[in-house]
Coordinates of C-alpha atoms in Angstrom, one line a residue:
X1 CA 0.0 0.0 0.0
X2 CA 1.4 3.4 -0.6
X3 CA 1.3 6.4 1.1
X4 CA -1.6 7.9 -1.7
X5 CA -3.7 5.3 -1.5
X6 CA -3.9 5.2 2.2
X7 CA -5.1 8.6 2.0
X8 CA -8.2 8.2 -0.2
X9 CA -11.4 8.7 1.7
X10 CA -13.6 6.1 1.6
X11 CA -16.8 7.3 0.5
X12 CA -19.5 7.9 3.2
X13 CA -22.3 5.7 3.6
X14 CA -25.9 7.0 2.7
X15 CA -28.1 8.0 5.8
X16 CA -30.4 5.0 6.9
X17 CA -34.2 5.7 6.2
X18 CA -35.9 4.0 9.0
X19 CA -39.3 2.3 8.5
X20 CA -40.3 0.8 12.1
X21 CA -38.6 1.8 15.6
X22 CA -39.5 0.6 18.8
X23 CA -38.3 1.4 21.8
X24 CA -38.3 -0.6 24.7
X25 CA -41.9 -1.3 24.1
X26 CA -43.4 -3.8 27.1
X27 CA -47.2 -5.5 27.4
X28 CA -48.7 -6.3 30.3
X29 CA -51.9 -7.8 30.1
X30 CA -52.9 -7.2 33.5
X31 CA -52.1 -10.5 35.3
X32 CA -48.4 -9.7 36.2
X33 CA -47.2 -12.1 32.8
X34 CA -45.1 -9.8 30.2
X35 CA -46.4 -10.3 26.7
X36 CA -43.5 -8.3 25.5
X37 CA -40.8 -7.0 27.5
X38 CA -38.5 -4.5 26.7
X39 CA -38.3 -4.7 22.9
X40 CA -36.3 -3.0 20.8
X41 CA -35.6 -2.4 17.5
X42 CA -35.1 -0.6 13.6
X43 CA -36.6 -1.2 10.7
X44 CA -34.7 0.0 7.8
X45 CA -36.5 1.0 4.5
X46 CA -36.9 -2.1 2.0
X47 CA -35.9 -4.4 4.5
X48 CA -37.2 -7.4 6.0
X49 CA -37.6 -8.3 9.7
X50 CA -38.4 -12.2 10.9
X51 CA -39.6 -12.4 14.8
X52 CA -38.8 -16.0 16.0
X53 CA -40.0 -17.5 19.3
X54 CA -41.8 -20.4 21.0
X55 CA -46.1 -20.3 21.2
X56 CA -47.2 -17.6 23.7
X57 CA -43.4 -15.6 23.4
X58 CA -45.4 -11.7 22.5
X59 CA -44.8 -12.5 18.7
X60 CA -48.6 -11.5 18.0
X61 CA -48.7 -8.8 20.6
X62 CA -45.7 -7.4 19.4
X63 CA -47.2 -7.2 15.6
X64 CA -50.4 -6.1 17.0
X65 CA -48.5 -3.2 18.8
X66 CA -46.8 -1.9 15.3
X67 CA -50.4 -2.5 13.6
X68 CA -51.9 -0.5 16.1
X69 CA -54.6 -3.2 17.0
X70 CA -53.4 -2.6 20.4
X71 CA -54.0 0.5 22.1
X72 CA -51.6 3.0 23.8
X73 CA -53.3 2.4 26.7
X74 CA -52.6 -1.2 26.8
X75 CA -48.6 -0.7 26.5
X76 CA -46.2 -0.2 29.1
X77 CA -42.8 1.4 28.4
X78 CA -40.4 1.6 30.7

């Protein structure tokens, strides 16, 4: 490597265009049991996002959220 090439900037990366965010979102249906707790995440524009987990893990609740099928009055957030 010489000394010029070494000194070429490396171009900057375009800023990210987020789609979905959520932020340490939390469900509580009212029986002490966490739906969803604490989750986190971003969505980037034109991608895809896969939400793995056993039966009864706040997948649903957690779609539901995003949807809005859930009300704002149903989630916690710490």
């Amino acid at each position: 490597m010489t000394d010029q090439s070494a000194a070429q900037a490396v171009p900057a990366e375009p800023p990210r265009e987020i789609a979905v965010r959520a932020s340490h979102v939390s469900m509580d249906f009212g029986n002490g049991v966490l739906a969803v707790n604490d989750a986190s995440f971003e969505l980037e524009k034109g991608r895809f996002l896969t939400i793995l987990g056993p039966s009864g893990s706040g997948k649903t609740t957690l779609l539901q959220m995003i949807a809005g099928f859930r009300s704002r009055r149903q989630v916690t957030s710490p």
